[in-house]
XYZ file of C-alpha atoms in Angstrom:
189
model
C 0.000 0.000 0.000
C 1.283 3.494 -0.943
C 0.863 6.436 1.377
C -0.667 9.203 -0.727
C -0.306 11.698 2.064
C 3.476 11.740 1.830
C 5.050 14.957 3.108
C 7.743 15.058 0.406
C 5.922 17.412 -2.018
C 4.669 19.564 0.854
C 8.221 20.115 2.146
C 9.381 21.209 -1.317
C 6.431 23.564 -1.651
C 7.030 24.964 1.848
C 10.718 25.546 1.022
C 9.809 27.358 -2.211
C 7.268 29.549 -0.394
C 9.767 30.434 2.309
C 12.432 31.352 -0.255
C 9.897 33.447 -2.179
C 8.884 35.276 1.040
C 12.563 36.091 1.756
C 13.064 37.387 -1.796
C 9.955 39.591 -1.504
C 11.056 40.914 1.898
C 14.531 41.765 0.595
C 13.061 43.410 -2.503
C 10.736 45.558 -0.385
C 13.635 46.500 1.923
C 15.775 47.586 -1.047
C 12.940 49.665 -2.546
C 12.221 51.329 0.817
C 15.919 52.068 1.343
C 16.116 53.685 -2.111
C 13.014 55.793 -1.460
C 14.308 56.916 1.954
C 17.778 57.729 0.592
C 16.448 59.498 -2.498
C 13.641 61.561 -0.989
C 13.894 61.643 2.810
C 17.309 61.262 4.460
C 20.887 60.732 3.331
C 24.247 60.312 5.041
C 26.918 62.955 4.490
C 30.616 63.015 5.370
C 32.124 66.346 6.467
C 35.246 66.822 4.344
C 37.403 69.712 5.516
C 37.478 72.331 8.233
C 35.239 75.057 6.786
C 32.459 74.458 9.339
C 34.635 74.226 12.440
C 33.914 74.558 15.340
C 30.322 73.464 14.633
C 31.266 70.477 12.449
C 34.633 68.768 12.264
C 36.401 66.976 9.446
C 35.374 63.316 9.301
C 32.055 63.654 11.125
C 29.128 61.828 9.568
C 25.720 63.482 9.393
C 22.169 62.659 8.488
C 20.755 65.196 6.041
C 16.994 65.787 5.903
C 16.152 65.961 2.184
C 12.396 66.279 2.694
C 12.392 69.540 4.687
C 12.909 71.876 1.730
C 9.984 70.379 -0.179
C 7.829 71.862 2.605
C 9.684 75.106 3.401
C 12.504 77.289 2.146
C 15.941 77.387 3.806
C 16.162 79.863 6.681
C 19.117 81.829 8.065
C 21.000 79.648 10.526
C 20.193 76.356 8.763
C 23.231 74.188 8.064
C 22.711 72.895 4.528
C 24.341 70.548 2.060
C 24.302 71.764 -1.537
C 25.729 70.831 -4.922
C 28.685 73.197 -5.344
C 29.820 71.455 -8.534
C 28.664 68.340 -10.385
C 31.276 66.324 -8.484
C 31.280 67.994 -5.058
C 28.773 68.843 -2.343
C 29.508 71.487 0.297
C 28.093 72.012 3.749
C 27.644 75.608 4.967
C 25.382 77.787 7.093
C 22.621 79.852 5.461
C 23.329 83.497 6.294
C 20.706 85.267 4.168
C 17.865 84.328 1.850
C 16.430 85.807 -1.326
C 15.959 89.561 -1.443
C 17.902 90.093 1.793
C 20.997 92.274 1.834
C 24.032 90.820 3.586
C 27.030 92.812 4.768
C 30.011 92.264 7.071
C 31.595 95.320 8.664
C 34.148 95.289 11.501
C 33.459 91.576 12.149
C 29.736 92.241 12.599
C 27.193 90.569 10.302
C 24.317 92.751 9.090
C 21.191 91.514 7.344
C 19.102 94.284 5.801
C 21.154 96.776 7.820
C 20.404 95.138 11.193
C 23.162 93.486 13.276
C 22.875 89.699 13.593
C 24.119 87.746 16.598
C 26.250 84.722 15.711
C 26.604 82.841 19.036
C 28.356 79.903 17.342
C 31.284 82.250 16.579
C 31.491 84.161 19.875
C 34.626 82.427 21.218
C 36.456 82.727 17.896
C 35.585 86.399 17.455
C 36.930 87.118 20.940
C 40.169 85.245 20.192
C 40.591 87.080 16.874
C 39.997 90.445 18.536
C 42.499 89.634 21.311
C 45.105 88.737 18.686
C 44.449 91.911 16.686
C 42.595 90.649 13.629
C 38.990 90.146 12.510
C 37.450 86.715 12.034
C 35.540 87.745 8.920
C 36.816 90.339 6.462
C 34.456 93.103 5.406
C 32.263 92.574 2.357
C 29.003 93.795 0.869
C 26.454 95.024 0.990
C 25.225 92.323 -1.386
C 21.599 91.615 -2.218
C 20.738 87.912 -2.502
C 19.004 87.204 -5.838
C 15.541 85.639 -6.086
C 15.633 81.846 -5.614
C 19.088 81.836 -3.993
C 20.702 81.794 -0.547
C 23.928 83.297 0.765
C 25.974 80.688 2.666
C 29.145 80.863 4.742
C 31.261 78.380 6.640
C 31.645 78.892 10.376
C 35.440 78.788 9.932
C 35.352 82.169 8.212
C 39.082 82.390 7.525
C 39.113 78.997 5.756
C 35.864 78.577 3.848
C 34.978 78.573 0.175
C 31.467 79.964 0.391
C 29.200 82.623 -1.145
C 31.935 85.219 -0.701
C 33.876 83.235 -3.329
C 31.357 81.170 -5.311
C 28.418 83.582 -5.058
C 24.923 82.897 -3.780
C 23.647 79.321 -4.130
C 20.456 78.493 -6.042
C 17.898 76.935 -3.691
C 17.376 74.190 -6.309
C 20.986 73.075 -5.598
C 20.313 72.619 -1.873
C 20.182 68.901 -1.052
C 18.887 69.230 2.497
C 19.442 70.354 6.068
C 21.883 68.762 8.484
C 19.863 67.248 11.323
C 22.003 64.796 13.261
C 25.676 63.963 13.740
C 25.951 60.166 13.901
C 29.734 59.632 13.934
C 31.972 59.536 15.872
C 29.792 57.966 18.541
C 31.014 60.266 21.322
C 29.787 63.300 19.324
C 26.268 62.140 18.482
C 23.976 65.180 18.669
C 21.256 67.091 16.903
C 22.432 69.989 14.756
């Protein structure tokens, strides 16, 4: 007598179903990762010292790419933007479209009003004590429509809007939100 309820075909079918479920799960994970990386968040490596002391060379960040679909960049935002086809920069937004930016005697002015830059306080004091200014005078310069004026926090060593001109908002990738590496420096930006 032959047992027609043999488990042999069922095991093969179960193995095929399990493999198919794993393939589907991996496919969904890859698609979700691509969507997240393309439209929501992306990692970024700080390359250079132009944002010191706020950001240091070699730190890894998470950049929020979604934020500027909902709002425009604001002064104070730390943004990543396409500087060239091959290179992205990270800088601080100083002024936005139609604002006038000027630096005089190491004091930043937006539309003729002095702006406090607490992230530079220590470095301005050191520069003053040593007899020089942290940021050379420039401007006044009006920021064109659809662009932002950006500067690195390390004002004496930064290729920014003083050199490359204002940055088109369409070239802004996103806003720096979180430092994730090194582990002892994890913090929100």
